[in-house]
Coordinates of C-alpha atoms in Angstrom, one line a residue:
Chain A
M1 CA -3.8 32.2 -1.8
L2 CA -4.8 30.3 -4.9
K3 CA -2.3 27.6 -4.3
W4 CA -3.5 27.0 -0.8
K5 CA -7.1 27.0 -2.0
E6 CA -6.3 24.4 -4.7
R7 CA -4.5 22.2 -2.3
M8 CA -7.5 22.3 0.0
T9 CA -9.5 21.1 -2.9
A10 CA -7.1 18.2 -3.4
L11 CA -7.1 17.3 0.3
D12 CA -10.9 17.5 0.4
Q13 CA -11.0 14.7 -2.1
L14 CA -9.6 12.4 0.6
K15 CA -11.6 10.1 2.9
F16 CA -10.1 9.7 6.3
D17 CA -11.5 6.7 8.3
A18 CA -13.4 6.8 11.6
N19 CA -10.2 7.5 13.4
G20 CA -9.3 10.4 11.0
L21 CA -6.6 8.2 9.4
I22 CA -5.6 7.2 5.8
P23 CA -3.1 4.5 4.8
A24 CA 0.0 5.8 3.0
I25 CA 1.9 3.4 0.8
V26 CA 5.5 4.6 0.4
Q27 CA 7.4 3.6 -2.8
E28 CA 11.0 4.3 -3.7
Q29 CA 10.6 6.4 -6.9
K30 CA 14.0 5.4 -8.4
T31 CA 13.5 1.6 -8.1
G32 CA 9.7 1.2 -7.8
R33 CA 10.3 -0.8 -4.6
V34 CA 7.4 -0.6 -2.2
L35 CA 9.1 0.3 1.1
M36 CA 6.5 0.5 3.8
M37 CA 2.9 1.4 4.7
A38 CA 2.0 3.7 7.5
W39 CA -0.9 5.9 8.6
M40 CA -1.4 9.6 8.2
N41 CA -4.0 12.0 9.5
R42 CA -4.8 15.3 7.8
T43 CA -2.2 17.2 9.8
S44 CA 0.6 14.7 9.1
L45 CA -0.3 14.8 5.4
E46 CA -0.1 18.6 5.5
K47 CA 3.3 18.4 7.3
T48 CA 4.5 16.0 4.6
L49 CA 3.4 18.3 1.8
E50 CA 4.8 21.4 3.5
S51 CA 8.1 20.0 4.6
G52 CA 8.8 17.5 1.7
K53 CA 9.5 14.8 4.2
T54 CA 7.1 12.0 5.3
H55 CA 5.3 12.5 8.6
F56 CA 2.9 9.9 9.9
W57 CA 0.6 9.3 12.9
S58 CA 1.5 6.4 15.2
R59 CA -1.6 4.5 16.2
S60 CA 0.2 2.6 19.0
R61 CA 1.9 5.7 20.4
Q62 CA -0.8 8.2 19.5
K63 CA 1.7 10.8 18.3
F64 CA 3.2 12.3 15.1
W65 CA 6.4 10.8 13.9
M66 CA 8.7 11.8 11.1
K67 CA 10.3 8.9 9.2
G68 CA 14.0 9.1 10.1
E69 CA 13.7 11.2 13.2
S70 CA 15.5 8.4 15.3
S71 CA 17.3 6.5 12.5
G72 CA 18.3 9.3 10.2
H73 CA 16.6 7.3 7.4
S74 CA 14.3 10.0 6.2
Q75 CA 12.2 10.1 3.0
I76 CA 12.3 13.0 0.6
V77 CA 8.9 13.3 -1.0
K78 CA 8.8 13.4 -4.8
D79 CA 5.0 12.8 -5.4
V80 CA 1.8 12.2 -3.5
S81 CA -1.0 10.4 -5.3
F82 CA -4.3 9.2 -4.1
D83 CA -6.6 6.4 -5.4
C84 CA -10.0 6.5 -7.1
D85 CA -11.9 6.1 -3.8
G86 CA -9.7 8.8 -2.2
D87 CA -9.0 6.5 0.8
T88 CA -5.4 5.5 0.2
L89 CA -2.3 7.5 -0.5
L90 CA 0.8 6.5 -2.6
I91 CA 3.9 8.5 -1.9
Q92 CA 6.9 8.4 -4.1
V93 CA 10.1 9.1 -2.2
E94 CA 13.9 9.2 -2.3
Q95 CA 14.8 6.9 0.7
I96 CA 17.9 7.8 2.8
G97 CA 19.3 4.5 4.1
A98 CA 17.1 1.4 4.9
A99 CA 13.4 2.0 5.2
C100 CA 12.7 -0.8 7.6
H101 CA 13.5 -0.5 11.3
E102 CA 14.8 -4.0 11.1
G103 CA 17.5 -2.8 8.7
Y104 CA 16.1 -4.0 5.4
Q105 CA 15.7 -1.7 2.4
S106 CA 12.0 -2.5 2.4
C107 CA 9.7 -3.6 5.2
F108 CA 8.4 -6.3 2.8
F109 CA 11.4 -8.6 3.0
R110 CA 9.4 -11.8 3.6
S111 CA 7.4 -13.6 0.8
M112 CA 5.0 -16.5 0.6
Q113 CA 4.9 -18.0 -2.8
P114 CA 1.5 -19.1 -4.2
G115 CA 1.4 -22.8 -3.9
G116 CA 4.7 -22.6 -2.0
E117 CA 5.9 -23.5 1.5
G118 CA 6.0 -21.1 4.4
F119 CA 7.9 -17.9 3.7
R120 CA 11.4 -16.8 2.7
I121 CA 13.6 -13.8 3.3
T122 CA 13.9 -12.0 -0.1
E123 CA 16.6 -9.4 0.5
A124 CA 19.8 -8.8 2.5
Q125 CA 19.7 -7.0 5.8
L126 CA 21.7 -3.8 5.3
E127 CA 22.2 -3.0 9.0
T128 CA 21.1 -4.5 12.3
P129 CA 18.6 -2.5 14.4
E130 CA 21.5 -2.0 16.9
Q131 CA 23.6 -0.4 14.2
I132 CA 20.7 1.9 13.2
Y133 CA 19.4 3.0 16.6
G134 CA 22.7 2.8 18.4
K135 CA 24.4 5.2 16.0
K136 CA 22.8 8.5 17.2
Chain B
M1 CA 0.9 -32.1 4.9
L2 CA 4.2 -30.3 5.5
K3 CA 3.5 -27.7 3.0
W4 CA 0.2 -26.9 4.6
K5 CA 1.7 -26.7 8.1
E6 CA 4.4 -24.4 6.8
R7 CA 1.9 -22.1 5.2
M8 CA 0.0 -22.0 8.4
T9 CA 3.2 -20.8 10.0
A10 CA 3.5 -18.0 7.5
L11 CA -0.2 -17.0 7.9
D12 CA 0.2 -17.0 11.6
Q13 CA 2.9 -14.3 11.3
L14 CA 0.1 -11.9 10.2
K15 CA -1.9 -9.5 12.3
F16 CA -5.4 -8.9 11.2
D17 CA -7.1 -5.9 12.7
A18 CA -10.2 -5.8 15.0
N19 CA -12.4 -6.5 12.0
G20 CA -10.2 -9.5 11.0
L21 CA -8.8 -7.5 8.0
I22 CA -5.4 -6.7 6.6
P23 CA -4.6 -4.1 3.9
A24 CA -3.2 -5.6 0.7
I25 CA -1.2 -3.5 -1.7
V26 CA -1.3 -4.8 -5.3
Q27 CA 1.7 -4.1 -7.5
E28 CA 2.2 -5.0 -11.2
Q29 CA 5.3 -7.1 -11.1
K30 CA 6.4 -6.3 -14.6
T31 CA 6.4 -2.5 -14.3
G32 CA 6.5 -1.9 -10.5
R33 CA 3.4 0.2 -10.8
V34 CA 1.3 0.2 -7.6
L35 CA -2.2 -0.6 -8.9
M36 CA -4.6 -0.5 -5.9
M37 CA -5.0 -1.3 -2.3
A38 CA -7.9 -3.4 -0.9
W39 CA -8.6 -5.4 2.2
M40 CA -8.4 -9.2 2.8
N41 CA -9.4 -11.4 5.6
R42 CA -7.7 -14.7 6.4
T43 CA -10.1 -16.6 4.1
S44 CA -9.7 -14.2 1.2
L45 CA -5.9 -14.5 1.6
E46 CA -6.2 -18.3 1.6
K47 CA -8.4 -18.2 -1.5
T48 CA -5.8 -15.9 -3.1
L49 CA -3.0 -18.3 -2.3
E50 CA -4.9 -21.4 -3.4
S51 CA -6.4 -20.0 -6.6
G52 CA -3.5 -17.8 -7.7
K53 CA -5.9 -14.9 -8.3
T54 CA -6.6 -12.0 -5.9
H55 CA -9.6 -12.3 -3.7
F56 CA -10.6 -9.5 -1.3
W57 CA -13.2 -8.7 1.4
S58 CA -15.5 -5.7 0.6
R59 CA -16.1 -3.7 3.7
S60 CA -19.0 -1.8 2.2
R61 CA -20.8 -4.8 0.7
Q62 CA -19.6 -7.3 3.5
K63 CA -18.8 -10.0 1.0
F64 CA -15.9 -11.7 -0.8
W65 CA -15.0 -10.4 -4.2
M66 CA -12.5 -11.7 -6.8
K67 CA -10.7 -8.9 -8.7
G68 CA -12.0 -9.1 -12.3
E69 CA -15.2 -11.1 -11.5
S70 CA -17.3 -8.3 -13.2
S71 CA -14.7 -6.6 -15.4
G72 CA -12.7 -9.6 -16.5
H73 CA -9.6 -7.6 -15.3
S74 CA -8.3 -10.3 -13.0
Q75 CA -4.9 -10.4 -11.3
I76 CA -2.6 -13.4 -11.5
V77 CA -0.6 -13.7 -8.3
K78 CA 3.2 -13.9 -8.7
D79 CA 4.3 -13.2 -5.1
V80 CA 2.8 -12.4 -1.7
S81 CA 5.0 -10.6 0.8
F82 CA 4.2 -9.2 4.2
D83 CA 5.9 -6.4 6.2
C84 CA 8.0 -6.4 9.4
D85 CA 5.0 -5.8 11.6
G86 CA 3.0 -8.5 9.8
D87 CA 0.1 -6.1 9.4
T88 CA 0.3 -5.3 5.6
L89 CA 0.5 -7.5 2.5
L90 CA 2.2 -6.6 -0.8
I91 CA 1.0 -8.7 -3.7
Q92 CA 2.9 -8.9 -7.0
V93 CA 0.6 -9.6 -9.9
E94 CA 0.2 -9.9 -13.6
Q95 CA -2.7 -7.5 -14.3
I96 CA -5.2 -8.3 -17.0
G97 CA -6.6 -5.0 -18.4
A98 CA -7.0 -1.9 -16.3
A99 CA -6.8 -2.3 -12.6
C100 CA -9.0 0.6 -11.7
H101 CA -12.8 0.4 -12.0
E102 CA -12.6 3.9 -13.6
G103 CA -10.6 2.5 -16.5
Y104 CA -7.1 3.6 -15.5
Q105 CA -4.2 1.2 -15.4
S106 CA -3.7 2.1 -11.7
C107 CA -6.2 3.5 -9.1
F108 CA -3.5 6.1 -8.3
F109 CA -4.0 8.3 -11.3
R110 CA -4.2 11.6 -9.5
S111 CA -1.2 13.3 -7.9
M112 CA -0.6 16.2 -5.6
Q113 CA 2.9 17.7 -6.0
P114 CA 4.8 18.8 -2.8
G115 CA 4.6 22.6 -2.9
G116 CA 2.3 22.3 -6.0
E117 CA -1.2 23.3 -6.8
G118 CA -4.3 21.0 -6.4
F119 CA -3.9 17.7 -8.2
R120 CA -3.4 16.5 -11.8
I121 CA -4.3 13.4 -13.7
T122 CA -1.1 11.4 -14.3
E123 CA -2.2 8.8 -16.8
A124 CA -4.5 8.1 -19.7
Q125 CA -7.9 6.5 -19.2
L126 CA -7.7 3.2 -21.1
E127 CA -11.4 2.5 -21.1
T128 CA -14.6 4.1 -19.6
P129 CA -16.5 2.4 -16.8
E130 CA -19.3 1.9 -19.3
Q131 CA -16.9 0.1 -21.7
I132 CA -15.6 -2.1 -18.9
Y133 CA -18.9 -3.0 -17.2
G134 CA -21.1 -2.9 -20.2
K135 CA -19.0 -5.5 -22.1
K136 CA -20.1 -8.6 -20.1

């Protein structure tokens, strides 16, 4: 009872936006690599905390999704922190396989350099989308 | 000329939301610590790329702000990357002083543990807000 009450207190610190959503940054705990950013509502955060795997809300599909449900590339939750304003989450995970649906370890695989030209690919593609989503 | 054209190509990969904004995650390059998340519009991103210091758009105040303009705790931009969907930025910086306006190195100084109770403070407060904003 006390545990649940205290978690409620923690969740009540959070500010969800007009659509009931909060951005969740996902970071690989072992390497510090920022892997992706996706959106959660209160229920997907509760599912994440209860199951220990990341669950999000898809704005385009208007449905819950668990990271890895299609690809097998799930995220095991190690820590959930929130910022001073209570309007952003930072989730430390152990990432199974590539985090990006395009087959890169991180979704942030393209960089612009300050004062530089255009953008460049900054990491190797581990698998093609066909390899990831064809392997079920 | 060519440089500008190529940067335009990079910026044109980005998807700003209905309010013309894109979330920007700020990470300390040296340590991998995620420091904060704030919002940019296209002009604040261009200011960031041109000046080499982070500039954001305040949704509450409806104005541009440069990180550190009041506190002196500015961020020197080392790299700007964007995700597979082109709707989130990840900015690597050298952080001068504490990133958080509450005096912590990172805004993410409170954590919920999966299966744990409530939340806990995970880092030391380097300065009080009074020390930061009273020192101008």
